[in-house]
mmCIF file of C-alpha atoms in Angstrom:
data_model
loop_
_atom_site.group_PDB
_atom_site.id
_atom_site.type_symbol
_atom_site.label_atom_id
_atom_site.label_comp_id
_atom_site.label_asym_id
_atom_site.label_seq_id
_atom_site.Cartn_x
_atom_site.Cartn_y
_atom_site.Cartn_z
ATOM 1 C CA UNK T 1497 31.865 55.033 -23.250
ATOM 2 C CA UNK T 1498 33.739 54.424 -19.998
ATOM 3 C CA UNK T 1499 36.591 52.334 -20.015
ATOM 4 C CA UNK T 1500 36.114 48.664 -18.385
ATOM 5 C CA UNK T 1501 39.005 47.946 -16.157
ATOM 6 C CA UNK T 1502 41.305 45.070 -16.561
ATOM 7 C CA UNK T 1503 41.852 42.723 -13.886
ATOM 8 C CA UNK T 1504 45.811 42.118 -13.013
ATOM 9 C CA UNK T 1505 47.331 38.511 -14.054
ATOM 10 C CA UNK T 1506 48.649 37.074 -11.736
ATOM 11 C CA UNK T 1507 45.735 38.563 -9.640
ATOM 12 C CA UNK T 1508 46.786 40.494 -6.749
ATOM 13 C CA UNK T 1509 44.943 42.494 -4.064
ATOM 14 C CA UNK T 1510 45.729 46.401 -2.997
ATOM 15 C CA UNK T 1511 46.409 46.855 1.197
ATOM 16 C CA UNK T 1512 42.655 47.691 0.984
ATOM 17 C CA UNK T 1513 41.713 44.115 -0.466
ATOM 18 C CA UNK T 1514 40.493 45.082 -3.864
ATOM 19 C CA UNK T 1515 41.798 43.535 -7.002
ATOM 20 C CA UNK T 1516 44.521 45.626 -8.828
ATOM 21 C CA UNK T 1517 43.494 46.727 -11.807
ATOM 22 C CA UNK T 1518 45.643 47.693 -15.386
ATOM 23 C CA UNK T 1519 44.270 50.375 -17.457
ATOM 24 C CA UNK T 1520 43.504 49.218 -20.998
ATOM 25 C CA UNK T 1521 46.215 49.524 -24.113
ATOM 26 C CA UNK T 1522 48.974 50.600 -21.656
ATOM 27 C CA UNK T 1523 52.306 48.921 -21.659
ATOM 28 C CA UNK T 1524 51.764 47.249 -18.572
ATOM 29 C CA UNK T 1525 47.961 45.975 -20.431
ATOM 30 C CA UNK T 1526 50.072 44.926 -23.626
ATOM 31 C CA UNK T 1527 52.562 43.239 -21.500
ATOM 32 C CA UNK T 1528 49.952 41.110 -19.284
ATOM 33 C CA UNK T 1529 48.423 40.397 -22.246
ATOM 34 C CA UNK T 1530 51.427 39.080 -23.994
ATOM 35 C CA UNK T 1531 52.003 36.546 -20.867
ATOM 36 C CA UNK T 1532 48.540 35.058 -20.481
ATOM 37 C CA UNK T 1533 48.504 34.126 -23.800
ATOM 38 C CA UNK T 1534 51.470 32.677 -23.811
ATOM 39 C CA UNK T 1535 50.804 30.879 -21.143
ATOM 40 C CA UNK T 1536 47.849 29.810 -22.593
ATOM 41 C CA UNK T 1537 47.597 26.410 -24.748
ATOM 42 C CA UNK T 1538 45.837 26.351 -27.938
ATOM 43 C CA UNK T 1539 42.130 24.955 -26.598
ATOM 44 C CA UNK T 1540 42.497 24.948 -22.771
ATOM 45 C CA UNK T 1541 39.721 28.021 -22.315
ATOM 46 C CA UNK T 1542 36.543 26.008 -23.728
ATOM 47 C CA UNK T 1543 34.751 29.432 -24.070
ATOM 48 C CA UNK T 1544 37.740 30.616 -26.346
ATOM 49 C CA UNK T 1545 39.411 27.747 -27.926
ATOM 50 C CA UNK T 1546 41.139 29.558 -30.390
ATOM 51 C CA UNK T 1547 43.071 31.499 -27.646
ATOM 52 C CA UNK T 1548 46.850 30.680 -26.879
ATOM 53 C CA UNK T 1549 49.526 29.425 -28.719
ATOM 54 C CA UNK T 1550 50.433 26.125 -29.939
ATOM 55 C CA UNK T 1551 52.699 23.771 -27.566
ATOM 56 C CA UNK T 1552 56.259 25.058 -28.749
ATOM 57 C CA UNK T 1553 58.113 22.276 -26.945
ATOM 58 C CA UNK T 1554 59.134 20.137 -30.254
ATOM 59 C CA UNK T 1555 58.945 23.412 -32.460
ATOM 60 C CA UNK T 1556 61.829 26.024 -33.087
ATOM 61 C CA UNK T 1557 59.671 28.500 -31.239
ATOM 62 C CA UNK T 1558 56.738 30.911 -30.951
ATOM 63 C CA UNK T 1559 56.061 32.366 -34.199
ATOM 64 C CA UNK T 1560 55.728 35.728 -33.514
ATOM 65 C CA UNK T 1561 53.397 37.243 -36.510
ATOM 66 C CA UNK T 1562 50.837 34.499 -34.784
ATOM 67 C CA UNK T 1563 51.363 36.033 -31.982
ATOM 68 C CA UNK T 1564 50.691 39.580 -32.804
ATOM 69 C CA UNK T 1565 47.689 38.525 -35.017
ATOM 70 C CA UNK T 1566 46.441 36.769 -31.896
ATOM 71 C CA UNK T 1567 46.846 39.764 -29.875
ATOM 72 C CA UNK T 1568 45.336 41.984 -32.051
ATOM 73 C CA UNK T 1569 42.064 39.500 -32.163
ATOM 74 C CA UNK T 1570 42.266 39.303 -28.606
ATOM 75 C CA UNK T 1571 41.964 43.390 -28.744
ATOM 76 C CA UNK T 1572 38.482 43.484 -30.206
#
């Protein structure tokens, strides 16, 4: 099975104009993936509702077994 590549976030383009790619479960993969979902509110991506994390603004924070249980469905 060959590995599908990941597009960058933020998206970015290589001198050549392609997109720069990250290679799956790398740091750098891990890492992205951390950001976009929390950047992500609970229900903005109508094809993935579940995805993101709950508006922490009146909250004491991101709770961070959510997080990795999120992560870890976002995975499969």
């Amino acid at each position: 099975m060959t590995d599908i590549p990941h597009m960058s976030w933020p998206l970015r383009l290589t001198p050549s104009g392609r997109l720069v790619t990250v290679e799956q479960d790398t740091i750098e993969h891990v890492r992205q993936s951390v950001r976009v979902l929390l950047a992500t509110p609970v229900g903005a991506r109508p094809l993935a509702p579940d995805i993101g994390v709950p508006d922490p603004t009146f909250t004491t924070g991101i709770d961070g077994q959510q997080l990795a249980a999120d992560l870890e469905r976002m995975d499969d």
